[in-house]
CSV table of C-alpha atoms in Angstrom, one decimal:
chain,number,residue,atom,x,y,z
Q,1,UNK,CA,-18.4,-7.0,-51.5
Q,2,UNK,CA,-21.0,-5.5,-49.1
Q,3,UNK,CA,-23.5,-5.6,-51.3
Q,4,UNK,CA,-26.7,-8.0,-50.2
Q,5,UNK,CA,-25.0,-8.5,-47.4
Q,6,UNK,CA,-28.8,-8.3,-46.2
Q,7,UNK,CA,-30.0,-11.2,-48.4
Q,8,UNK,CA,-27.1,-13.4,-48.4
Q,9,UNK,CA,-26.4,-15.4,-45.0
Q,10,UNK,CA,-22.9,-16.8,-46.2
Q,11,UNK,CA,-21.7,-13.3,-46.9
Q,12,UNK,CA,-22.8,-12.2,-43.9
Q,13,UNK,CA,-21.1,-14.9,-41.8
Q,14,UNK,CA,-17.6,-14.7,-43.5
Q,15,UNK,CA,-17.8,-10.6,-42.7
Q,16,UNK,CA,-18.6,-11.7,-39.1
Q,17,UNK,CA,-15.9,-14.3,-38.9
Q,18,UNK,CA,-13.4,-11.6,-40.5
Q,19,UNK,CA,-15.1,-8.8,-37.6
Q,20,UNK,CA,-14.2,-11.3,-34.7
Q,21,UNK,CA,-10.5,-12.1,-35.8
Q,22,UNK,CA,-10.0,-8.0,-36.6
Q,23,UNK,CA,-11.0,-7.5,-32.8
Q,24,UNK,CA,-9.0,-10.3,-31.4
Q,25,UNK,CA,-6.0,-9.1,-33.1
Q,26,UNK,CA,-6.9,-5.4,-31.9
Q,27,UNK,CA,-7.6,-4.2,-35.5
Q,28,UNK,CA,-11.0,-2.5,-36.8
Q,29,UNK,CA,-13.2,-3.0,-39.5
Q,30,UNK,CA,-14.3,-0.5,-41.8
Q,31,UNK,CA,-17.4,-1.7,-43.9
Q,32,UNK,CA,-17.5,0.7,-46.8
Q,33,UNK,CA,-20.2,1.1,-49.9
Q,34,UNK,CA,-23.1,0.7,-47.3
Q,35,UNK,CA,-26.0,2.1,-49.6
Q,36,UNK,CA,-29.4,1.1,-47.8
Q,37,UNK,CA,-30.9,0.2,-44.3
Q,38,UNK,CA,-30.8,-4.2,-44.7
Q,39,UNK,CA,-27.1,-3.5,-45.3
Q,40,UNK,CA,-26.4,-1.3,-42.6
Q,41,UNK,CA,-27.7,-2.9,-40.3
Q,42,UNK,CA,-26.5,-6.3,-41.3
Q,43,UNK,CA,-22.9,-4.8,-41.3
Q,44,UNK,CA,-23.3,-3.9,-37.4
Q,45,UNK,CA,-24.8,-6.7,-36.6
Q,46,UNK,CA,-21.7,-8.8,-38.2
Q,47,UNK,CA,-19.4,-6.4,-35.9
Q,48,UNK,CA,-17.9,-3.7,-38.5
Q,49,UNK,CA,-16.6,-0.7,-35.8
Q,50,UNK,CA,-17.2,1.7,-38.4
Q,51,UNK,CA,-19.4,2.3,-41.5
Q,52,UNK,CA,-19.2,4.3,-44.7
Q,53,UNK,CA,-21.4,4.7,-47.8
Q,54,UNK,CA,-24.3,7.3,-48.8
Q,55,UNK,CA,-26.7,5.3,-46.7
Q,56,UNK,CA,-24.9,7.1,-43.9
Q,57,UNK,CA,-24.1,10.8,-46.1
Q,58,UNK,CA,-23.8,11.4,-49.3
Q,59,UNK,CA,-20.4,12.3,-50.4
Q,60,UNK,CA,-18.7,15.7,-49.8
Q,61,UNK,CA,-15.6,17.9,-50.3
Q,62,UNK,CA,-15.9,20.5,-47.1
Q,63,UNK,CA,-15.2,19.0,-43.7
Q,64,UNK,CA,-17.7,21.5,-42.4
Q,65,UNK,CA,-21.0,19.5,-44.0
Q,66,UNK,CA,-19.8,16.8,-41.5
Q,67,UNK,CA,-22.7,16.3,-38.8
Q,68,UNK,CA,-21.2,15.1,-35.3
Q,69,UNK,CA,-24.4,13.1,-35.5
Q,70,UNK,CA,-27.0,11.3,-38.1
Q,71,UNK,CA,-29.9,10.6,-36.3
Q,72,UNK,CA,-31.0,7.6,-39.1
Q,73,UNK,CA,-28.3,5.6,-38.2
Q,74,UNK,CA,-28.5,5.8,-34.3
Q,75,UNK,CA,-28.4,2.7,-32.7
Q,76,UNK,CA,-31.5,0.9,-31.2
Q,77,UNK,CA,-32.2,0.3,-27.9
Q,78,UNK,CA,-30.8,-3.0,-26.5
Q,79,UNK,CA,-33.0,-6.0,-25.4
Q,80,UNK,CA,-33.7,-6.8,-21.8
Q,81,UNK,CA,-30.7,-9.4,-21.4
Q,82,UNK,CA,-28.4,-8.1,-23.5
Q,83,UNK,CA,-28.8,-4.4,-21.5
Q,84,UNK,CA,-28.4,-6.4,-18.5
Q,85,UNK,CA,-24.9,-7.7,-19.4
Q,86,UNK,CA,-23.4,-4.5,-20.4
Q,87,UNK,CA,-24.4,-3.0,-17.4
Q,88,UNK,CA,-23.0,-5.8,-15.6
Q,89,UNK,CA,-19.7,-5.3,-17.7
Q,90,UNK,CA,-19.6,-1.5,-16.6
Q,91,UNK,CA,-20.1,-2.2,-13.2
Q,92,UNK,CA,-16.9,-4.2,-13.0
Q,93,UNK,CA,-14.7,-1.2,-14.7
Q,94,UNK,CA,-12.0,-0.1,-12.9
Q,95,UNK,CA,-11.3,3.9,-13.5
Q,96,UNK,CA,-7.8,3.7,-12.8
Q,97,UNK,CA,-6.0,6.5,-13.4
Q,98,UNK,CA,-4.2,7.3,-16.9
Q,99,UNK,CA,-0.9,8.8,-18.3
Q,100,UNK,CA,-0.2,10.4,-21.9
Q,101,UNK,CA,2.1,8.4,-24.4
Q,102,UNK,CA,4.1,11.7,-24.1
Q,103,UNK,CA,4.8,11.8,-20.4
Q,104,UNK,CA,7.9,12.1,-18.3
Q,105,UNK,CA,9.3,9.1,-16.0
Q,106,UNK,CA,9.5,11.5,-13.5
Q,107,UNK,CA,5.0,12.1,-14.3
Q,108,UNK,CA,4.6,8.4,-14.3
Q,109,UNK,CA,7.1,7.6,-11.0
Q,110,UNK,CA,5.1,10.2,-9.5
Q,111,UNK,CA,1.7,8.4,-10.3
Q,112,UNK,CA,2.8,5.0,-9.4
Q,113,UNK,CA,3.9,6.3,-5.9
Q,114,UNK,CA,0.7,7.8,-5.5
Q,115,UNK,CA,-1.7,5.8,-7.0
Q,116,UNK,CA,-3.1,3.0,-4.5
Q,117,UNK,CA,-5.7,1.2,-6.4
Q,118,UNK,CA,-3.7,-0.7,-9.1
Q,119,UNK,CA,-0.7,-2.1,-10.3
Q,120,UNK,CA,-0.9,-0.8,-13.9
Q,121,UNK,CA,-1.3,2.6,-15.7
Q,122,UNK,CA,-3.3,2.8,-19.0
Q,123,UNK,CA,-1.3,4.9,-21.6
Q,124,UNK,CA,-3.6,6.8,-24.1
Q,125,UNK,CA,-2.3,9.2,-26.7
Q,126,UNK,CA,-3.8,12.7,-27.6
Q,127,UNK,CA,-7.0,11.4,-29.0
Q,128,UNK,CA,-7.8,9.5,-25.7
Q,129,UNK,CA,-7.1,6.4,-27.0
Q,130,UNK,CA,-5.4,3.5,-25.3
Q,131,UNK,CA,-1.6,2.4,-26.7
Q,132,UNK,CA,-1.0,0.1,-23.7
Q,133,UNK,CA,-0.4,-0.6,-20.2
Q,134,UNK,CA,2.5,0.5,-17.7
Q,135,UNK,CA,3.3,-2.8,-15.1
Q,136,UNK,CA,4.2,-1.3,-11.5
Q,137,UNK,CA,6.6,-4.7,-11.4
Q,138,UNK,CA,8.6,-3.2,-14.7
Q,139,UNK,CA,9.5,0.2,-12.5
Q,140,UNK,CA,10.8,-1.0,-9.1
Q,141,UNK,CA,14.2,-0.5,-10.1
Q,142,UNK,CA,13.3,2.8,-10.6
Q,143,UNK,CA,11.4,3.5,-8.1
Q,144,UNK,CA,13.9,2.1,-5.6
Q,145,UNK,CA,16.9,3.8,-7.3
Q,146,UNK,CA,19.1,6.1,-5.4
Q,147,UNK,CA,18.8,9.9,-4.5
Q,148,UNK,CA,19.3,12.8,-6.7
Q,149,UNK,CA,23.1,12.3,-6.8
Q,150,UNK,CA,23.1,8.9,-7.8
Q,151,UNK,CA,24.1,9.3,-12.0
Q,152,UNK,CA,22.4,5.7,-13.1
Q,153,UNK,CA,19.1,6.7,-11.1
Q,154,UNK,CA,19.0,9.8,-12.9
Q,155,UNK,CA,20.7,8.7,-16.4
Q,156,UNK,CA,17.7,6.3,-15.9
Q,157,UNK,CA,14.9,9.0,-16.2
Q,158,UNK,CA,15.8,10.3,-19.5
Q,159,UNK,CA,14.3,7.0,-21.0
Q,160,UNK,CA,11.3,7.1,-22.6
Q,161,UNK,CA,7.8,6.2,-21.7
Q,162,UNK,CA,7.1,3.8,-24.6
Q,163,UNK,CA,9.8,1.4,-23.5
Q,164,UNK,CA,7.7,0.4,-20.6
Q,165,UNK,CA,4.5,0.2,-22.9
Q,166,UNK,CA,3.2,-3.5,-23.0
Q,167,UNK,CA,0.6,-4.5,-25.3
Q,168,UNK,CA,-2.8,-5.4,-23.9
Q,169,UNK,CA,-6.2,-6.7,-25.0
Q,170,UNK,CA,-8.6,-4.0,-25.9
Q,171,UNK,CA,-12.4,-4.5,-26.2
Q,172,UNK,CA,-15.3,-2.0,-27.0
Q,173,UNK,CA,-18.0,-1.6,-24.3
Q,174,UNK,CA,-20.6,-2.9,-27.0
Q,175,UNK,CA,-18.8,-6.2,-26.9
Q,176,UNK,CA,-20.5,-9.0,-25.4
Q,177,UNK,CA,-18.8,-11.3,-22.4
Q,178,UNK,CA,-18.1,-13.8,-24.6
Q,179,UNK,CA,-16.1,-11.6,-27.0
Q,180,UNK,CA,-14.4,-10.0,-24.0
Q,181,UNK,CA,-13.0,-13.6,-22.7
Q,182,UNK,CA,-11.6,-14.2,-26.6
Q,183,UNK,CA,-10.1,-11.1,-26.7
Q,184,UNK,CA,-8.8,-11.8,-23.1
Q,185,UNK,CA,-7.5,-15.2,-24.3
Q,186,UNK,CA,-5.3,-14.1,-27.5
Q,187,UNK,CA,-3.2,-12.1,-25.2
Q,188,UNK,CA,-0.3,-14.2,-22.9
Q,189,UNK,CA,-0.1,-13.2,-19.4
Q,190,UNK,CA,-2.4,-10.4,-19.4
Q,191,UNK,CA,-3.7,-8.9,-16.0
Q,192,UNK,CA,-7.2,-8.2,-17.7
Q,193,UNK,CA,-9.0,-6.1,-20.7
Q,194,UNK,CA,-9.1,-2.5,-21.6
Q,195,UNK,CA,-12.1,-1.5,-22.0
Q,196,UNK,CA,-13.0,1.4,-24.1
Q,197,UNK,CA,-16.4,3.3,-26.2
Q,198,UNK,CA,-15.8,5.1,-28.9
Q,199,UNK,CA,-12.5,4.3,-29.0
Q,200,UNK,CA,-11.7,6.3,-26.1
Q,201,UNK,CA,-10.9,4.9,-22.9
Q,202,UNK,CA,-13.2,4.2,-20.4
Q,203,UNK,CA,-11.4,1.7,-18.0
Q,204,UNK,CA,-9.9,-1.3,-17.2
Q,205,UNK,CA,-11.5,-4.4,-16.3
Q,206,UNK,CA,-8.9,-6.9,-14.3
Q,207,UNK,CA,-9.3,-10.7,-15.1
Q,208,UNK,CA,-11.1,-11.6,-12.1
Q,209,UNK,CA,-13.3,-9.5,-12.7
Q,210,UNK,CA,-14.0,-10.9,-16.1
Q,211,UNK,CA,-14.0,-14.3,-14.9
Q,212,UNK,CA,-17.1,-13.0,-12.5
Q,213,UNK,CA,-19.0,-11.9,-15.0
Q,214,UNK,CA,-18.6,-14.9,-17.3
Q,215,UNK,CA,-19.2,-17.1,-14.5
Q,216,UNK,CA,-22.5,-14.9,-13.9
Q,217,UNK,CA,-23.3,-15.2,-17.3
Q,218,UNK,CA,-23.1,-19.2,-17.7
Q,219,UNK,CA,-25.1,-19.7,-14.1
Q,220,UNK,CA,-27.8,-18.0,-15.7
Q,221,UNK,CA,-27.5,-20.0,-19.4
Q,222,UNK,CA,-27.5,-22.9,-17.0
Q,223,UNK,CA,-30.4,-22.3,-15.6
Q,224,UNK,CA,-32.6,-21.9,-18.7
Q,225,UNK,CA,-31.4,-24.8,-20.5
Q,226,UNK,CA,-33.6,-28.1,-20.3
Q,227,UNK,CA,-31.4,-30.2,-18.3
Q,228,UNK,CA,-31.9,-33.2,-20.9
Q,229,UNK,CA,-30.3,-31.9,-24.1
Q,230,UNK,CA,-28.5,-29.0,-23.0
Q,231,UNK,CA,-30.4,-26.7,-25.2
Q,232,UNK,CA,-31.8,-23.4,-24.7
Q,233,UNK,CA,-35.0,-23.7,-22.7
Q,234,UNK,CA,-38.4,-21.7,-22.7
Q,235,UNK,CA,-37.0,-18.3,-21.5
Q,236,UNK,CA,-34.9,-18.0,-24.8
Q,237,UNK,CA,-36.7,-19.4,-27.2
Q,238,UNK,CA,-39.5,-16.4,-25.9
Q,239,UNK,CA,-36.9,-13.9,-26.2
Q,240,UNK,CA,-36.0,-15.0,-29.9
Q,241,UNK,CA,-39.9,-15.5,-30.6
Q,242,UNK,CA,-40.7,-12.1,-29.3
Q,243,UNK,CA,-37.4,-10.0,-30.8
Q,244,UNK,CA,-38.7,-12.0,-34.5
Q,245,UNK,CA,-42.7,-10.8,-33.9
Q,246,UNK,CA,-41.1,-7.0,-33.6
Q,247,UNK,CA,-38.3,-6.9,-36.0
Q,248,UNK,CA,-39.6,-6.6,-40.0
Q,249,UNK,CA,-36.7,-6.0,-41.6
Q,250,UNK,CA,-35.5,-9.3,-42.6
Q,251,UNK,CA,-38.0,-12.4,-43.4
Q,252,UNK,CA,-38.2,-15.0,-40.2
Q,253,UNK,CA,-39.3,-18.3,-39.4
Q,254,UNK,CA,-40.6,-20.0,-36.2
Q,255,UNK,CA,-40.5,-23.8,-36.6
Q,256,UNK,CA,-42.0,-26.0,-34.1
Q,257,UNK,CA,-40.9,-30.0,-34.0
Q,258,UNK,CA,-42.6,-32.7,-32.0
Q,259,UNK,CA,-43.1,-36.6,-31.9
Q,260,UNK,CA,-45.7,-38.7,-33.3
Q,261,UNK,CA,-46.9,-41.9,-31.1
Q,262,UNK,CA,-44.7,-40.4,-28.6
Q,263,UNK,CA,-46.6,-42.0,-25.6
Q,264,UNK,CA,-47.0,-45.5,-27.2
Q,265,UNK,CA,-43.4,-46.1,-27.6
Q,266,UNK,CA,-42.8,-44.5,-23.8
Q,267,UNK,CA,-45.3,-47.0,-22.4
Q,268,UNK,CA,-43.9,-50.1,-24.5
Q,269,UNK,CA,-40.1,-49.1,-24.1
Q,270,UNK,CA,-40.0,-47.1,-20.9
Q,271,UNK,CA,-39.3,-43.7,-19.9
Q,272,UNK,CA,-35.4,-44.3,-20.3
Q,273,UNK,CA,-35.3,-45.3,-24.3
Q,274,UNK,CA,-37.6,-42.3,-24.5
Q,275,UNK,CA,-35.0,-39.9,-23.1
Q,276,UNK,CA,-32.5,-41.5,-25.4
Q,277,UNK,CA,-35.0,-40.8,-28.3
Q,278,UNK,CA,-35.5,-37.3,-26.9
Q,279,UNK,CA,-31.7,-36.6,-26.9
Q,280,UNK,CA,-31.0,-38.1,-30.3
Q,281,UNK,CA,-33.3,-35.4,-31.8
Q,282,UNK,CA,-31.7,-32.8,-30.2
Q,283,UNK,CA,-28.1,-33.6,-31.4
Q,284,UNK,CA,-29.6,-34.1,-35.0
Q,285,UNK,CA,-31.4,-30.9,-34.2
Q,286,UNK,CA,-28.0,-29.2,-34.0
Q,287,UNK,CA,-26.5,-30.9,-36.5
Q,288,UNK,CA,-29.1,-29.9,-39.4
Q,289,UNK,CA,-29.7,-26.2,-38.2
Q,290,UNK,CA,-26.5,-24.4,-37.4
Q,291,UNK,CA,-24.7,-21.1,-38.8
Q,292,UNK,CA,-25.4,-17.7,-38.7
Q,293,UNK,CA,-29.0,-16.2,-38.3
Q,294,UNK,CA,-30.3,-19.4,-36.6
Q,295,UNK,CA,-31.3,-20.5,-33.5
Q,296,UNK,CA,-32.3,-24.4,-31.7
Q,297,UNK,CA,-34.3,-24.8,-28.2
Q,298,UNK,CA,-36.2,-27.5,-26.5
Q,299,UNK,CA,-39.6,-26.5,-25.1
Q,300,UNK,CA,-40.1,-29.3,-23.2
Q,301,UNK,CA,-40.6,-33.2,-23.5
Q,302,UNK,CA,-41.0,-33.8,-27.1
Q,303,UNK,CA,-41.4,-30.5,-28.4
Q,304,UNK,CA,-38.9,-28.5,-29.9
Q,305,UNK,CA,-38.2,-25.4,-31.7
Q,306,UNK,CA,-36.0,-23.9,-34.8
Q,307,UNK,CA,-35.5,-20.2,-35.5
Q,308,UNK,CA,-34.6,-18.5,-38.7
Q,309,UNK,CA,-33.5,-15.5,-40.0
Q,310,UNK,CA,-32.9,-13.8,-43.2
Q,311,UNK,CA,-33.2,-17.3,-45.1
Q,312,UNK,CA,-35.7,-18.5,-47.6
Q,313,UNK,CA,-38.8,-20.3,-46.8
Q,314,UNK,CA,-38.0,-23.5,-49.0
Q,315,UNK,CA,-34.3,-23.5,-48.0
Q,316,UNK,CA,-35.7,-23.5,-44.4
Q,317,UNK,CA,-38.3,-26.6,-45.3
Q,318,UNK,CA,-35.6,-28.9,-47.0
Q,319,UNK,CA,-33.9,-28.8,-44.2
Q,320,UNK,CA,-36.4,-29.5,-41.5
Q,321,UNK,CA,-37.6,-32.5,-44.0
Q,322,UNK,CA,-33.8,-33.8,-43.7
Q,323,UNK,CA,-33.9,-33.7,-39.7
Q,324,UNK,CA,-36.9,-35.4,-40.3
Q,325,UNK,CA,-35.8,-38.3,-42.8
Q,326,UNK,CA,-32.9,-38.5,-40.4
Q,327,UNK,CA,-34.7,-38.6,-37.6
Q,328,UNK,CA,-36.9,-41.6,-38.6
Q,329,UNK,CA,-33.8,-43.3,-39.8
Q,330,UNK,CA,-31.6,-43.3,-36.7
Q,331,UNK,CA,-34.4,-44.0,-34.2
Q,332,UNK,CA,-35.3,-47.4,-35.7
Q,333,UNK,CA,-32.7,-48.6,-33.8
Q,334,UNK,CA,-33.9,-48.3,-30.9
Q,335,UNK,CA,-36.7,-50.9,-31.5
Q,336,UNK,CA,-37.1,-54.5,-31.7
Q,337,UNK,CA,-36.0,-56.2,-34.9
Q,338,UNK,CA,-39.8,-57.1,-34.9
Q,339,UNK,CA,-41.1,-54.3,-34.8
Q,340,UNK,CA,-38.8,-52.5,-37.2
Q,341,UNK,CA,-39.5,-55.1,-39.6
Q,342,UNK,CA,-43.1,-54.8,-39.1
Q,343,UNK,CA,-43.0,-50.8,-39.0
Q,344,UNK,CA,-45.7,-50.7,-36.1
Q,345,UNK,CA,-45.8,-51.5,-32.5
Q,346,UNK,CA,-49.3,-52.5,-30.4
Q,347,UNK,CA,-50.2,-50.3,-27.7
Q,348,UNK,CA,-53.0,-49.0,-25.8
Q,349,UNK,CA,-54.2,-45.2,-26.8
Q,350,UNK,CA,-55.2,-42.9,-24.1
Q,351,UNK,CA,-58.4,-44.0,-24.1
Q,352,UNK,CA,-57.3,-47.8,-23.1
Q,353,UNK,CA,-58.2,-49.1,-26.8
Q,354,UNK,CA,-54.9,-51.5,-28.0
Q,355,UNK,CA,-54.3,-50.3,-32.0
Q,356,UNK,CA,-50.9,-50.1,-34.1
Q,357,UNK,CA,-49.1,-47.1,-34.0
Q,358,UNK,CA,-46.2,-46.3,-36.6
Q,359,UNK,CA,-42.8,-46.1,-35.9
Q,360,UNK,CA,-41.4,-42.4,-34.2
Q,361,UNK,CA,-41.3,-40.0,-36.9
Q,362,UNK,CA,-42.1,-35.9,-36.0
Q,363,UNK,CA,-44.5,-33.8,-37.3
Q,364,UNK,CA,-43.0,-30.0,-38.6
Q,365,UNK,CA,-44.9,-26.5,-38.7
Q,366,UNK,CA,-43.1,-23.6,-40.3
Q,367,UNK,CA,-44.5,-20.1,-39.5
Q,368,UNK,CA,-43.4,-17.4,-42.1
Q,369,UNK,CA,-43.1,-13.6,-40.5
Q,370,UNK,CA,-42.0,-12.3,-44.5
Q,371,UNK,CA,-40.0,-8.8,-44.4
Q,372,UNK,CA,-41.8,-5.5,-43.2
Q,373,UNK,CA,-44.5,-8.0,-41.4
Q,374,UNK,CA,-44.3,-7.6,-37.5
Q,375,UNK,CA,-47.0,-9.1,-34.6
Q,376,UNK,CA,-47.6,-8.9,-31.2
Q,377,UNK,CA,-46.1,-11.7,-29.8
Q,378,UNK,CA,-49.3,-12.9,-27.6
Q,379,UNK,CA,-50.7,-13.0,-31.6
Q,380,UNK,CA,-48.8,-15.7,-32.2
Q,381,UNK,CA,-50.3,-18.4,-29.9
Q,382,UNK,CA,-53.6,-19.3,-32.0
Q,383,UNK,CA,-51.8,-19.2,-35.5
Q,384,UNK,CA,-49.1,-22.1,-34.2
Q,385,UNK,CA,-52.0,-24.3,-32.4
Q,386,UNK,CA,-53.8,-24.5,-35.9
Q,387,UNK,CA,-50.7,-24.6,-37.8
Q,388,UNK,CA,-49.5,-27.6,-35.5
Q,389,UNK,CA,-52.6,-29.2,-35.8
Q,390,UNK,CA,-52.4,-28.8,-39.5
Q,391,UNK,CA,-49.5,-30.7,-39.6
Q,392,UNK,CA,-50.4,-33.5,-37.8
Q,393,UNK,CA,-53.2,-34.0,-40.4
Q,394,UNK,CA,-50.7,-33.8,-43.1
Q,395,UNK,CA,-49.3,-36.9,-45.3
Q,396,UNK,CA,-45.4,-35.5,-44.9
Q,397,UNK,CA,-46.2,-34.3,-41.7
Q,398,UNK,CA,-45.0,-30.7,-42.5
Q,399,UNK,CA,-47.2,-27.7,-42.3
Q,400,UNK,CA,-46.3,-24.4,-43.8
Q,401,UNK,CA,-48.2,-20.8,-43.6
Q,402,UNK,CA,-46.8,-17.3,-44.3
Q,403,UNK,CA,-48.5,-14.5,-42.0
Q,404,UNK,CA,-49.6,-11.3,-44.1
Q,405,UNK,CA,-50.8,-13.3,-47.3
């Protein structure tokens, strides 16, 4: 099933969405019959926890040929924001203290007595790995029982340690915030996350703290989002441009939308229809390019932008010809009956001269980075003023060039 995994966004997607419900409903995916890099890498990148397939070692009989490590298949280093959030996440771990599966009451009445910082005890078996939490609230009886002579309090000890083992959200350290407040959310009354890497425990994260670093997290989406449409703003849409310049192993593409006669129907219909036009591209903008491996922003004004990845160049143009066609549809309502009828309004140009300008339509460029082609991003700049200007020039008003050719 794995196979072109790479090549084959729908596949991809419906391997993510399957990744996302395993981890909500604590279970792991194992992607097996990985055979090549593209696949590999789309298989972490849809969330699989473990891979297996002679991309990663040929087969073998002997546990001993097993290496601990294989250096090919290391993971890469993270990007600037997505570093900063997992830091952030570690930051808010709690280290609380942990008891085998195994124990004794007596062990775990003895921690609980002792133990100041929290009101639960993680429960990990031999491998380190987390079975559940111990509630301080399920053990007063217990802990307020009677002396050594009293029968019950001591009848009482000779239970064992799973019966007080709740279930509880678990998470991987690799996951982002957002994946940490689903996982958070499929549990009922749960006093937070834990947290582990490797599988292995490495702390608890309560739900105020999670609620922190969410809040953190949409303050500073907030902040780079154009405050008209909502969509992602210049910072982002520089991130994605730059992480598509670097990355060959998949074919991108960098579209870049903006307005004809812009200014003309601003200075005939004022500044507020022209937000209204602004806006109505951006939800159409979202409408035509959603799913996996593709991104929307608003630069500014009447310029925006479309990302692609892993998708073909002509899939990627009939689609930003049907934004357009829908674009020039819808916003005919937002003139005159006259001058719909008449397809032109009469304004003055910026040099003061009064001509006929066609109704709002947008002009398209579509910038190609094919597989194994990377650029420095600061590259980039000259290639989309010509291409832009190439489009403006066009009769469809799309422009279309594919770096490396």
């Amino acid at each position: 099933f794995l196979h072109g995994i790479d090549t084959d966004p729908r596949r991809k997607l419906f391997v993510t969405t399957v990744a996302n419900l395993a981890r909500v409903l604590g279970a792991r995916v194992i992607a097996e019959g990985v055979e090549t890099e593209p696949e590999f890498k789309a298989c972490r990148e849809a969330g699989c926890d473990l891979l297996q397939g002679e991309f990663i070692a040929k087969p073998f009989i002997k546990n001993a040929n097993a290496k601990l490590f294989y250096d090919h298949v290391r993971a890469p280093g993270l990007g600037h924001k997505r570093r900063e959030e997992q830091d952030r996440i570690r930051n808010e771990l709690i280290k609380l203290p942990t008891i085998q599966f195994d124990a004794s009451m007596n062990e775990l009445l003895d921690m609980v007595v002792h133990n100041q910082e929290g009101n639960v005890v993680p429960v990990l078996d031999s491998n380190q790995e987390p079975r559940g939490l111990i509630h301080e609230r399920d053990l007063k009886a217990y802990l307020y029982a009677g002396g050594p002579d009293d029968a019950d309090a001591q009848a009482a000890l000779d239970f064992p340690l799973r019966s007080f083992v709740r279930a509880c959200p678990i998470a991987d350290i690799d996951s982002n915030a957002d994946m940490l407040l689903v996982t958070f959310a499929s549990s009922i009354n749960s006093d937070g996350i834990i947290v582990t890497e490797n599988f292995r425990y490495a702390g608890f994260m309560s739900a105020t703290s999670l609620l922190k670093i969410i809040h953190e997290k949409r303050l500073e989406e907030a902040q780079d989002q154009n405050p008209l449409t909502r969509l992602p703003g210049n910072g982002s849409i520089t991130r994605f441009i730059s992480d598509s310049a670097r990355k060959g192993n998949q074919d991108r593409h960098l579209c870049y939308l903006d307005f004809d006669n812009f200014k003309p129907f601003n200075d005939t219909y004022g500044y507020r229809q022209g937000d209204r036009a602004i806006i109505l591209f951006g939800e159409l903008l979202q409408r035509h390019i959603s799913g996996g491996g593709t991104f929307q922003g608003h630069l500014g004004g009447d310029d925006f932008f479309a990302g692609f990845n892993n998708t073909d160049q002509t899939d990627v143009a009939a689609r930003m010809l049907a934004l357009k066609r829908s674009f020039r549809l819808d916003v005919e309502s937002f003139y005159e009956p006259e001058h719909r009828e008449q397809g032109y309004i009469e304004a003055q140009d910026r040099f003061g001269t009064t001509r006929q300008f066609p109704l709002l339509q947008c002009s398209i460029s579509i910038l190609t980075l094919p597989k194994g082609f990377t650029i420095r991003p600061d590259l980039l700049n000259d290639e989309i003023i010509e291409l832009k200007r190439a489009a403006k020039q066009s009769d469809d008003g799309l422009a279309v060039k594919t770096l490396g050719e």
